[in-house]
Amino acid sequence: MDTSSKRIYTRVLTTGSKLSDREVTNDELAAELAQRGVQTNDEWIRTRTGICRRHIASDGQTTLSLALDAARDALQKGNVDPATIDLIIVATTTPDGVFPSMACRLQNALGIKGCAAFDVQAVCAGFVYAMSVADGLIRTGGYKRALVVGAEVLSRLLDWNDRSTCVLFGDGAGAVVIEASEREGILAHRMHADGSFGVQTLACDARIEQGAVQGHPFIQMNGRQVFKLAVSSLSESFLEVCQMAGVAPADVDVWVPHQANIRIIEMIGEKLGIAKEKTVETVQMHGNTSAASVPLALDWAVKNGRIKPGDTVMLQGVGAGMTWGSVLLKW
Ligand code: ACO
């Protein structure tokens, strides 16, 4: 009797994305902010962050509408029947309501029912967390095909009078369909958190209580602290996950880091010796889209021919909590 059982891998089948309708350049944003008496300019934003433009959700756009468009894009491109999905995970910090979850809303919008659906809240590390959770569930053998989405309308949490945060973020969604396979896919992943870097470091510290918003419903951030933590945590995580997978860091072909600030990406790249041509950079076009940043960058890389079959791809997220993590996979 053959008692050997083959390892189950999780492979990416298809990717998709949706950017919110309104593209706003730094100059346009600076002009809008000037009307409020808030001073900023393209030069400051570009040199400190790399961001040149971002997409801001129009009134009718919601986290659900962005998530649905990104999911449909992925499903269509992969020729996937939504009825074959048995797990939906949405990573978001900006759900359309307290409950039901965005994953349940998305399931309904896709016209399917019965499959597992839940949200992951790990802020900018949300998509990497969601991929890790999905991989864990698929590898049990209990789930075969998952839709994993990162979707955000961060612009709705911005204080437009706070120039140190309101120039950084954008809205959008990215999606992947992943499935069980005997071929190599996700090789290793690791999630981390350190709650001691909590509300004081990076937060939107508000809640609904007795029908009213309590607390401060805007993003507040210690930018310099976040910058340092992002560089150290992602650098360590990159090496950790390579080691777990038995992959030499130099053998990573494509690096898709969280897109918060080009200086963070460049500093990690220099520290680890990652060549520029291996690095996917979309922060210039998208700004920081939190949980949507990595899947948006991944879909952009796929569409632009930056990832080819057999490539070893590193996905990395870091965000409030602090949370961070990496997923290393074979394409
Ligand atoms: N336009 C013009 N001037 C500005 C702006 C702006 N939009 N924002 C701040 N300034 C001014 C400040 O008031 C300050 O002026 P002062 O020297 O007269 O006091 C000056 O610029 C320098 O401010 P710093 O905060 O010291 O600027 P720094 O070089 O640290 O850059 C930044 C700030 C871009 C926020 C940086 O710290 C950063 O990127 N940190 C990472 C934060 C991040 O990525 N957060 C995203 C969420 S978390 C995540 O995704 C991981």
mmCIF file of C-alpha atoms and ligand atoms in Angstrom:
data_model
loop_
_atom_site.group_PDB
_atom_site.id
_atom_site.type_symbol
_atom_site.label_atom_id
_atom_site.label_comp_id
_atom_site.label_asym_id
_atom_site.label_seq_id
_atom_site.Cartn_x
_atom_site.Cartn_y
_atom_site.Cartn_z
ATOM 1 C CA MET A 1 0.000 0.000 0.000
ATOM 2 C CA ASP A 2 1.302 3.447 -0.887
ATOM 3 C CA THR A 3 1.245 5.443 2.358
ATOM 4 C CA SER A 4 3.088 8.478 0.953
ATOM 5 C CA SER A 5 0.883 11.529 0.768
ATOM 6 C CA LYS A 6 1.868 14.388 -1.478
ATOM 7 C CA ARG A 7 2.236 17.834 0.075
ATOM 8 C CA ILE A 8 -0.603 20.176 -0.782
ATOM 9 C CA TYR A 9 0.530 23.604 -1.957
ATOM 10 C CA THR A 10 -1.455 26.785 -2.446
ATOM 11 C CA ARG A 11 -0.970 28.331 -5.880
ATOM 12 C CA VAL A 12 -2.095 31.667 -7.255
ATOM 13 C CA LEU A 13 -4.462 31.054 -10.156
ATOM 14 C CA THR A 14 -5.329 34.620 -11.123
ATOM 15 C CA THR A 15 -5.114 38.225 -9.935
ATOM 16 C CA GLY A 16 -7.307 41.292 -10.353
ATOM 17 C CA SER A 17 -7.623 44.866 -9.192
ATOM 18 C CA LYS A 18 -9.726 47.990 -9.129
ATOM 19 C CA LEU A 19 -8.553 51.520 -8.475
ATOM 20 C CA SER A 20 -11.124 54.049 -7.423
ATOM 21 C CA ASP A 21 -12.327 56.385 -10.163
ATOM 22 C CA ARG A 22 -10.795 59.729 -9.283
ATOM 23 C CA GLU A 23 -7.047 60.061 -9.843
ATOM 24 C CA VAL A 24 -5.559 62.965 -7.904
ATOM 25 C CA THR A 25 -2.041 64.219 -8.610
ATOM 26 C CA ASN A 26 0.076 65.874 -5.942
ATOM 27 C CA ASP A 27 -0.478 69.257 -7.589
ATOM 28 C CA GLU A 28 -4.245 68.753 -7.624
ATOM 29 C CA LEU A 29 -4.222 67.637 -3.987
ATOM 30 C CA ALA A 30 -2.040 70.577 -2.961
ATOM 31 C CA ALA A 31 -4.454 72.968 -4.690
ATOM 32 C CA GLU A 32 -7.467 71.390 -2.935
ATOM 33 C CA LEU A 33 -5.710 71.506 0.433
ATOM 34 C CA ALA A 34 -4.632 75.120 -0.102
ATOM 35 C CA GLN A 35 -8.308 76.076 -0.173
ATOM 36 C CA ARG A 36 -8.492 74.791 3.425
ATOM 37 C CA GLY A 37 -5.356 76.691 4.386
ATOM 38 C CA VAL A 38 -3.242 73.477 4.442
ATOM 39 C CA GLN A 39 0.155 73.986 2.784
ATOM 40 C CA THR A 40 1.893 71.188 0.894
ATOM 41 C CA ASN A 41 3.413 70.698 -2.535
ATOM 42 C CA ASP A 42 4.401 68.087 -5.098
ATOM 43 C CA GLU A 43 8.109 68.434 -4.310
ATOM 44 C CA TRP A 44 7.679 67.671 -0.578
ATOM 45 C CA ILE A 45 5.382 64.719 -1.182
ATOM 46 C CA ARG A 46 7.550 63.201 -3.929
ATOM 47 C CA THR A 47 10.892 63.574 -2.198
ATOM 48 C CA ARG A 48 9.652 62.354 1.223
ATOM 49 C CA THR A 49 7.400 59.542 0.021
ATOM 50 C CA GLY A 50 7.808 58.886 -3.717
ATOM 51 C CA ILE A 51 4.060 59.366 -4.176
ATOM 52 C CA CYS A 52 3.071 61.258 -7.351
ATOM 53 C CA ARG A 53 -0.653 60.507 -7.440
ATOM 54 C CA ARG A 54 -3.318 58.402 -5.767
ATOM 55 C CA HIS A 55 -6.917 57.344 -6.450
ATOM 56 C CA ILE A 56 -9.655 58.661 -4.173
ATOM 57 C CA ALA A 57 -13.045 56.933 -3.983
ATOM 58 C CA SER A 58 -15.926 58.886 -5.443
ATOM 59 C CA ASP A 59 -19.141 59.237 -3.435
ATOM 60 C CA GLY A 60 -20.752 56.074 -4.810
ATOM 61 C CA GLN A 61 -17.684 53.889 -4.301
ATOM 62 C CA THR A 62 -17.449 51.721 -1.222
ATOM 63 C CA THR A 63 -15.124 49.049 0.044
ATOM 64 C CA LEU A 64 -17.641 46.517 -1.296
ATOM 65 C CA SER A 65 -17.857 48.036 -4.773
ATOM 66 C CA LEU A 66 -14.046 48.129 -5.059
ATOM 67 C CA ALA A 67 -13.692 44.596 -3.674
ATOM 68 C CA LEU A 68 -16.375 43.313 -6.057
ATOM 69 C CA ASP A 69 -14.778 44.913 -9.119
ATOM 70 C CA ALA A 70 -11.334 43.546 -8.163
ATOM 71 C CA ALA A 71 -12.783 40.085 -7.503
ATOM 72 C CA ARG A 72 -14.676 40.054 -10.817
ATOM 73 C CA ASP A 73 -11.512 41.150 -12.629
ATOM 74 C CA ALA A 74 -9.586 38.233 -11.112
ATOM 75 C CA LEU A 75 -12.392 35.711 -11.716
ATOM 76 C CA GLN A 76 -12.820 36.788 -15.342
ATOM 77 C CA LYS A 77 -9.115 36.788 -16.135
ATOM 78 C CA GLY A 78 -8.731 33.328 -14.615
ATOM 79 C CA ASN A 79 -11.978 32.075 -16.163
ATOM 80 C CA VAL A 80 -13.080 31.000 -12.684
ATOM 81 C CA ASP A 81 -16.717 30.207 -11.917
ATOM 82 C CA PRO A 82 -17.530 31.958 -8.586
ATOM 83 C CA ALA A 83 -19.510 28.864 -7.555
ATOM 84 C CA THR A 84 -16.208 26.945 -7.288
ATOM 85 C CA ILE A 85 -14.932 29.259 -4.515
ATOM 86 C CA ASP A 86 -15.167 27.622 -1.089
ATOM 87 C CA LEU A 87 -13.441 30.296 1.017
ATOM 88 C CA ILE A 88 -13.545 34.107 0.899
ATOM 89 C CA ILE A 89 -11.249 36.263 3.014
ATOM 90 C CA VAL A 90 -11.320 40.047 2.813
ATOM 91 C CA ALA A 91 -8.540 42.080 4.404
ATOM 92 C CA THR A 92 -9.753 45.572 5.230
ATOM 93 C CA THR A 93 -9.487 48.341 7.794
ATOM 94 C CA THR A 94 -12.355 50.285 6.297
ATOM 95 C CA PRO A 95 -15.398 47.988 6.202
ATOM 96 C CA ASP A 96 -18.676 49.482 5.010
ATOM 97 C CA GLY A 97 -20.240 48.722 8.405
ATOM 98 C CA VAL A 98 -19.457 47.074 11.718
ATOM 99 C CA PHE A 99 -21.099 43.866 10.517
ATOM 100 C CA PRO A 100 -21.811 41.720 8.540
ATOM 101 C CA SER A 101 -18.254 41.187 7.375
ATOM 102 C CA MET A 102 -17.096 42.471 4.003
ATOM 103 C CA ALA A 103 -16.437 38.861 3.000
ATOM 104 C CA CYS A 104 -20.113 37.970 3.537
ATOM 105 C CA ARG A 105 -21.207 41.078 1.633
ATOM 106 C CA LEU A 106 -18.821 40.170 -1.184
ATOM 107 C CA GLN A 107 -20.070 36.596 -1.273
ATOM 108 C CA ASN A 108 -23.624 37.864 -1.671
ATOM 109 C CA ALA A 109 -22.615 40.390 -4.339
ATOM 110 C CA LEU A 110 -20.952 37.575 -6.292
ATOM 111 C CA GLY A 111 -24.205 35.625 -6.174
ATOM 112 C CA ILE A 112 -22.830 32.644 -4.281
ATOM 113 C CA LYS A 113 -23.631 31.181 -0.872
ATOM 114 C CA GLY A 114 -22.560 28.510 1.559
ATOM 115 C CA CYS A 115 -18.784 28.907 1.445
ATOM 116 C CA ALA A 116 -16.785 30.202 4.421
ATOM 117 C CA ALA A 117 -16.408 33.995 4.470
ATOM 118 C CA PHE A 118 -14.694 36.245 6.999
ATOM 119 C CA ASP A 119 -12.566 39.360 7.305
ATOM 120 C CA VAL A 120 -9.013 39.805 8.528
ATOM 121 C CA GLN A 121 -8.086 43.035 10.292
ATOM 122 C CA ALA A 122 -4.335 43.549 10.302
ATOM 123 C CA VAL A 123 -4.372 46.998 8.664
ATOM 124 C CA CYS A 124 -1.590 47.315 6.033
ATOM 125 C CA ALA A 125 -0.398 43.760 6.745
ATOM 126 C CA GLY A 126 -3.949 42.478 6.190
ATOM 127 C CA PHE A 127 -3.481 40.907 2.771
ATOM 128 C CA VAL A 128 -0.339 39.037 3.782
ATOM 129 C CA TYR A 129 -2.148 37.831 6.907
ATOM 130 C CA ALA A 130 -5.147 36.781 4.798
ATOM 131 C CA MET A 131 -2.938 34.835 2.354
ATOM 132 C CA SER A 132 -1.226 33.097 5.274
ATOM 133 C CA VAL A 133 -4.553 32.110 6.835
ATOM 134 C CA ALA A 134 -5.924 30.921 3.493
ATOM 135 C CA ASP A 135 -2.791 28.851 2.865
ATOM 136 C CA GLY A 136 -3.129 27.246 6.297
ATOM 137 C CA LEU A 137 -6.757 26.320 5.605
ATOM 138 C CA ILE A 138 -6.097 25.039 2.084
ATOM 139 C CA ARG A 139 -3.235 22.880 3.285
ATOM 140 C CA THR A 140 -5.531 21.088 5.743
ATOM 141 C CA GLY A 141 -7.250 19.693 2.647
ATOM 142 C CA GLY A 142 -10.580 21.133 3.789
ATOM 143 C CA TYR A 143 -10.688 23.983 1.278
ATOM 144 C CA LYS A 144 -9.786 23.898 -2.397
ATOM 145 C CA ARG A 145 -10.150 27.361 -3.855
ATOM 146 C CA ALA A 146 -10.092 30.729 -2.077
ATOM 147 C CA LEU A 147 -10.790 34.298 -3.087
ATOM 148 C CA VAL A 148 -8.541 36.621 -1.088
ATOM 149 C CA VAL A 149 -9.138 40.352 -1.380
ATOM 150 C CA GLY A 150 -7.551 43.477 0.075
ATOM 151 C CA ALA A 151 -9.894 46.473 -0.204
ATOM 152 C CA GLU A 152 -9.814 49.935 1.352
ATOM 153 C CA VAL A 153 -11.296 53.414 1.278
ATOM 154 C CA LEU A 154 -8.666 54.899 3.594
ATOM 155 C CA SER A 155 -9.443 58.397 2.293
ATOM 156 C CA ARG A 156 -12.554 58.363 4.493
ATOM 157 C CA LEU A 157 -10.416 58.134 7.632
ATOM 158 C CA LEU A 158 -8.167 61.030 6.674
ATOM 159 C CA ASP A 159 -8.109 64.370 8.426
ATOM 160 C CA TRP A 160 -7.660 66.676 5.414
ATOM 161 C CA ASN A 161 -6.310 69.338 7.775
ATOM 162 C CA ASP A 162 -3.399 67.068 8.781
ATOM 163 C CA ARG A 163 -0.837 67.360 6.005
ATOM 164 C CA SER A 164 1.452 64.800 7.613
ATOM 165 C CA THR A 165 -1.051 61.998 6.890
ATOM 166 C CA CYS A 166 -3.593 63.129 4.270
ATOM 167 C CA VAL A 167 -1.083 63.156 1.399
ATOM 168 C CA LEU A 168 -0.027 59.538 1.949
ATOM 169 C CA PHE A 169 -3.066 57.373 1.280
ATOM 170 C CA GLY A 170 -5.263 56.205 -1.582
ATOM 171 C CA ASP A 171 -8.222 53.896 -2.241
ATOM 172 C CA GLY A 172 -8.528 50.648 -4.200
ATOM 173 C CA ALA A 173 -8.742 46.877 -4.084
ATOM 174 C CA GLY A 174 -6.764 43.881 -5.258
ATOM 175 C CA ALA A 175 -7.823 40.246 -5.431
ATOM 176 C CA VAL A 176 -6.340 36.821 -6.011
ATOM 177 C CA VAL A 177 -7.849 33.393 -6.490
ATOM 178 C CA ILE A 178 -5.639 30.726 -4.944
ATOM 179 C CA GLU A 179 -6.142 27.004 -5.007
ATOM 180 C CA ALA A 180 -4.839 23.676 -3.766
ATOM 181 C CA SER A 181 -2.243 22.123 -6.039
ATOM 182 C CA GLU A 182 0.379 19.424 -6.097
ATOM 183 C CA ARG A 183 2.667 21.875 -7.884
ATOM 184 C CA GLU A 184 4.789 24.202 -5.759
ATOM 185 C CA GLY A 185 3.050 27.399 -4.687
ATOM 186 C CA ILE A 186 3.310 29.114 -1.305
ATOM 187 C CA LEU A 187 6.619 27.899 0.115
ATOM 188 C CA ALA A 188 6.539 29.620 3.510
ATOM 189 C CA HIS A 189 4.886 32.436 5.397
ATOM 190 C CA ARG A 190 5.101 34.027 8.819
ATOM 191 C CA MET A 191 2.877 36.598 10.537
ATOM 192 C CA HIS A 192 4.043 38.811 13.421
ATOM 193 C CA ALA A 193 2.584 41.463 15.706
ATOM 194 C CA ASP A 194 3.782 43.689 18.524
ATOM 195 C CA GLY A 195 0.848 45.346 20.255
ATOM 196 C CA SER A 196 3.137 47.480 22.408
ATOM 197 C CA PHE A 197 3.442 49.743 19.333
ATOM 198 C CA GLY A 198 -0.255 50.404 19.555
ATOM 199 C CA VAL A 199 -2.460 53.472 19.485
ATOM 200 C CA GLN A 200 0.446 55.877 20.102
ATOM 201 C CA THR A 201 2.269 54.698 16.977
ATOM 202 C CA LEU A 202 -0.447 54.449 14.342
ATOM 203 C CA ALA A 203 -4.206 54.348 14.829
ATOM 204 C CA CYS A 204 -7.715 55.386 13.993
ATOM 205 C CA ASP A 205 -8.922 55.200 17.567
ATOM 206 C CA ALA A 206 -12.711 55.508 17.380
ATOM 207 C CA ARG A 207 -15.743 53.293 17.929
ATOM 208 C CA ILE A 208 -19.514 53.438 17.693
ATOM 209 C CA GLU A 209 -21.208 53.713 21.069
ATOM 210 C CA GLN A 210 -24.897 54.282 21.701
ATOM 211 C CA GLY A 211 -25.392 55.520 18.164
ATOM 212 C CA ALA A 212 -22.529 58.014 18.167
ATOM 213 C CA VAL A 213 -18.878 57.949 17.173
ATOM 214 C CA GLN A 214 -16.631 58.036 20.233
ATOM 215 C CA GLY A 215 -12.907 58.726 20.089
ATOM 216 C CA HIS A 216 -10.879 60.206 17.240
ATOM 217 C CA PRO A 217 -12.121 58.871 13.872
ATOM 218 C CA PHE A 218 -9.056 59.966 11.868
ATOM 219 C CA ILE A 219 -5.692 58.367 11.156
ATOM 220 C CA GLN A 220 -2.991 59.507 13.574
ATOM 221 C CA MET A 221 0.585 58.464 13.088
ATOM 222 C CA ASN A 222 4.086 58.831 14.449
ATOM 223 C CA GLY A 223 5.620 58.834 10.969
ATOM 224 C CA ARG A 224 9.258 58.514 11.958
ATOM 225 C CA GLN A 225 8.596 55.612 14.319
ATOM 226 C CA VAL A 226 6.505 53.808 11.696
ATOM 227 C CA PHE A 227 9.258 54.369 9.142
ATOM 228 C CA LYS A 228 11.925 52.757 11.345
ATOM 229 C CA LEU A 229 9.694 49.864 12.391
ATOM 230 C CA ALA A 230 8.700 49.162 8.801
ATOM 231 C CA VAL A 231 12.349 48.967 7.680
ATOM 232 C CA SER A 232 13.495 46.721 10.534
ATOM 233 C CA SER A 233 10.469 44.397 10.603
ATOM 234 C CA LEU A 234 10.304 43.806 6.845
ATOM 235 C CA SER A 235 14.070 43.290 6.564
ATOM 236 C CA GLU A 236 14.033 40.645 9.304
ATOM 237 C CA SER A 237 10.870 39.043 7.976
ATOM 238 C CA PHE A 238 12.312 38.739 4.457
ATOM 239 C CA LEU A 239 15.313 36.784 5.745
ATOM 240 C CA GLU A 240 13.213 34.719 8.172
ATOM 241 C CA VAL A 241 10.792 33.484 5.524
ATOM 242 C CA CYS A 242 13.583 32.784 3.018
ATOM 243 C CA GLN A 243 15.267 30.675 5.676
ATOM 244 C CA MET A 244 12.017 28.828 6.465
ATOM 245 C CA ALA A 245 11.643 27.954 2.788
ATOM 246 C CA GLY A 246 15.322 27.111 2.265
ATOM 247 C CA VAL A 247 15.545 29.805 -0.410
ATOM 248 C CA ALA A 248 18.593 32.067 -0.630
ATOM 249 C CA PRO A 249 17.510 35.741 -0.449
ATOM 250 C CA ALA A 250 19.378 36.358 -3.715
ATOM 251 C CA ASP A 251 17.145 33.757 -5.407
ATOM 252 C CA VAL A 252 13.982 35.792 -4.846
ATOM 253 C CA ASP A 253 13.078 36.948 -8.362
ATOM 254 C CA VAL A 254 10.313 39.448 -7.611
ATOM 255 C CA TRP A 255 9.793 41.446 -4.410
ATOM 256 C CA VAL A 256 6.351 42.942 -3.771
ATOM 257 C CA PRO A 257 6.658 44.966 -0.549
ATOM 258 C CA HIS A 258 3.934 47.011 1.094
ATOM 259 C CA GLN A 259 3.672 50.287 -0.769
ATOM 260 C CA ALA A 260 3.791 52.998 1.900
ATOM 261 C CA ASN A 261 6.843 55.061 1.084
ATOM 262 C CA ILE A 262 9.515 54.652 -1.597
ATOM 263 C CA ARG A 263 12.206 55.506 0.955
ATOM 264 C CA ILE A 264 11.138 52.562 3.130
ATOM 265 C CA ILE A 265 11.297 50.255 0.092
ATOM 266 C CA GLU A 266 14.674 51.608 -1.018
ATOM 267 C CA MET A 267 16.177 51.354 2.451
ATOM 268 C CA ILE A 268 15.151 47.694 2.822
ATOM 269 C CA GLY A 269 16.328 46.990 -0.718
ATOM 270 C CA GLU A 270 19.750 48.462 0.025
ATOM 271 C CA LYS A 271 20.022 46.658 3.368
ATOM 272 C CA LEU A 272 19.220 43.279 1.816
ATOM 273 C CA GLY A 273 20.886 43.880 -1.536
ATOM 274 C CA ILE A 274 17.689 43.425 -3.534
ATOM 275 C CA ALA A 275 18.180 44.647 -7.096
ATOM 276 C CA LYS A 276 15.928 47.478 -8.240
ATOM 277 C CA GLU A 277 14.713 45.434 -11.228
ATOM 278 C CA LYS A 278 13.360 42.775 -8.840
ATOM 279 C CA THR A 279 11.405 45.358 -6.844
ATOM 280 C CA VAL A 280 7.779 46.137 -7.648
ATOM 281 C CA GLU A 281 6.989 49.801 -6.968
ATOM 282 C CA THR A 282 3.484 51.179 -7.309
ATOM 283 C CA VAL A 283 3.447 53.657 -4.425
ATOM 284 C CA GLN A 284 4.188 56.409 -6.948
ATOM 285 C CA MET A 285 0.842 55.739 -8.692
ATOM 286 C CA HIS A 286 -1.335 54.420 -5.862
ATOM 287 C CA GLY A 287 -0.114 56.015 -2.625
ATOM 288 C CA ASN A 288 -0.564 53.825 0.419
ATOM 289 C CA THR A 289 -3.721 51.739 -0.003
ATOM 290 C CA SER A 290 -3.204 49.741 3.217
ATOM 291 C CA ALA A 291 -4.530 46.172 2.873
ATOM 292 C CA ALA A 292 -5.040 46.714 -0.870
ATOM 293 C CA SER A 293 -1.436 47.745 -1.471
ATOM 294 C CA VAL A 294 0.185 44.331 -1.951
ATOM 295 C CA PRO A 295 -2.544 42.757 -4.148
ATOM 296 C CA LEU A 296 -2.744 45.955 -6.236
ATOM 297 C CA ALA A 297 1.027 45.871 -6.711
ATOM 298 C CA LEU A 298 0.926 42.147 -7.467
ATOM 299 C CA ASP A 299 -1.760 42.559 -10.131
ATOM 300 C CA TRP A 300 0.154 45.486 -11.624
ATOM 301 C CA ALA A 301 3.299 43.333 -11.774
ATOM 302 C CA VAL A 302 1.410 40.485 -13.468
ATOM 303 C CA LYS A 303 -0.218 42.833 -15.993
ATOM 304 C CA ASN A 304 3.119 44.431 -16.803
ATOM 305 C CA GLY A 305 4.935 41.154 -17.374
ATOM 306 C CA ARG A 306 7.128 41.527 -14.304
ATOM 307 C CA ILE A 307 6.335 38.018 -13.031
ATOM 308 C CA LYS A 308 6.847 34.902 -15.132
ATOM 309 C CA PRO A 309 6.044 31.242 -14.491
ATOM 310 C CA GLY A 310 8.518 29.641 -12.102
ATOM 311 C CA ASP A 311 9.528 32.944 -10.469
ATOM 312 C CA THR A 312 10.032 33.042 -6.712
ATOM 313 C CA VAL A 313 7.948 35.941 -5.396
ATOM 314 C CA MET A 314 8.098 37.604 -1.973
ATOM 315 C CA LEU A 315 4.986 39.452 -0.713
ATOM 316 C CA GLN A 316 5.420 41.642 2.385
ATOM 317 C CA GLY A 317 3.062 43.698 4.517
ATOM 318 C CA VAL A 318 3.503 45.937 7.563
ATOM 319 C CA GLY A 319 0.961 48.080 9.322
ATOM 320 C CA ALA A 320 -0.661 49.359 12.472
ATOM 321 C CA GLY A 321 -0.711 47.091 15.448
ATOM 322 C CA MET A 322 2.175 46.855 14.662
ATOM 323 C CA THR A 323 1.627 43.880 12.391
ATOM 324 C CA TRP A 324 3.901 42.509 9.709
ATOM 325 C CA GLY A 325 4.568 39.389 7.715
ATOM 326 C CA SER A 326 5.779 37.792 4.507
ATOM 327 C CA VAL A 327 4.597 35.172 2.043
ATOM 328 C CA LEU A 328 7.115 33.485 -0.248
ATOM 329 C CA LEU A 329 5.695 31.659 -3.236
ATOM 330 C CA LYS A 330 6.471 30.040 -6.562
ATOM 331 C CA TRP A 331 4.605 31.541 -9.487
HETATM 332 N N1 ACO B 1 3.809 68.909 3.055
HETATM 333 C C1 ACO B 1 4.750 69.773 3.421
HETATM 334 N N2 ACO B 1 5.367 69.693 4.606
HETATM 335 C C2 ACO B 1 5.026 68.695 5.443
HETATM 336 C C3 ACO B 1 4.031 67.760 5.094
HETATM 337 C C4 ACO B 1 3.420 67.899 3.845
HETATM 338 N N3 ACO B 1 2.469 67.039 3.400
HETATM 339 N N4 ACO B 1 3.899 66.893 6.128
HETATM 340 C C5 ACO B 1 4.765 67.259 7.064
HETATM 341 N N5 ACO B 1 5.452 68.362 6.662
HETATM 342 C C6 ACO B 1 6.501 69.081 7.355
HETATM 343 C C7 ACO B 1 6.439 68.903 8.858
HETATM 344 O O1 ACO B 1 5.524 69.821 9.417
HETATM 345 C C8 ACO B 1 7.864 69.193 9.242
HETATM 346 O O2 ACO B 1 8.050 70.601 9.266
HETATM 347 P P1 ACO B 1 8.965 71.300 10.388
HETATM 348 O O3 ACO B 1 10.341 70.695 10.166
HETATM 349 O O4 ACO B 1 8.855 72.729 10.045
HETATM 350 O O5 ACO B 1 8.368 70.891 11.683
HETATM 351 C C9 ACO B 1 8.675 68.667 8.082
HETATM 352 O O6 ACO B 1 7.757 68.528 6.987
HETATM 353 C C10 ACO B 1 9.314 67.326 8.345
HETATM 354 O O7 ACO B 1 8.361 66.462 8.908
HETATM 355 P P2 ACO B 1 8.726 65.002 9.323
HETATM 356 O O8 ACO B 1 7.527 64.338 9.890
HETATM 357 O O9 ACO B 1 9.964 65.025 10.155
HETATM 358 O O10 ACO B 1 9.076 64.383 7.901
HETATM 359 P P3 ACO B 1 9.692 62.986 7.550
HETATM 360 O O11 ACO B 1 10.878 63.163 6.717
HETATM 361 O O12 ACO B 1 9.778 62.089 8.740
HETATM 362 O O13 ACO B 1 8.569 62.399 6.600
HETATM 363 C C11 ACO B 1 6.711 60.883 6.557
HETATM 364 C C12 ACO B 1 7.261 62.192 7.086
HETATM 365 C C13 ACO B 1 6.645 60.968 5.033
HETATM 366 C C14 ACO B 1 5.314 60.661 7.109
HETATM 367 C C15 ACO B 1 7.666 59.744 6.961
HETATM 368 O O14 ACO B 1 7.945 59.809 8.326
HETATM 369 C C16 ACO B 1 7.069 58.422 6.625
HETATM 370 O O15 ACO B 1 6.841 58.081 5.487
HETATM 371 N N6 ACO B 1 6.872 57.579 7.615
HETATM 372 C C17 ACO B 1 6.270 56.298 7.403
HETATM 373 C C18 ACO B 1 4.831 56.462 7.640
HETATM 374 C C19 ACO B 1 3.988 55.611 6.754
HETATM 375 O O16 ACO B 1 4.394 55.098 5.749
HETATM 376 N N7 ACO B 1 2.764 55.491 7.173
HETATM 377 C C20 ACO B 1 1.809 54.787 6.429
HETATM 378 C C21 ACO B 1 0.930 53.985 7.301
HETATM 379 S S1 ACO B 1 1.766 52.716 8.053
HETATM 380 C C22 ACO B 1 2.253 51.720 6.942
HETATM 381 O O17 ACO B 1 1.690 51.634 5.910
HETATM 382 C C23 ACO B 1 3.426 50.925 7.275
#
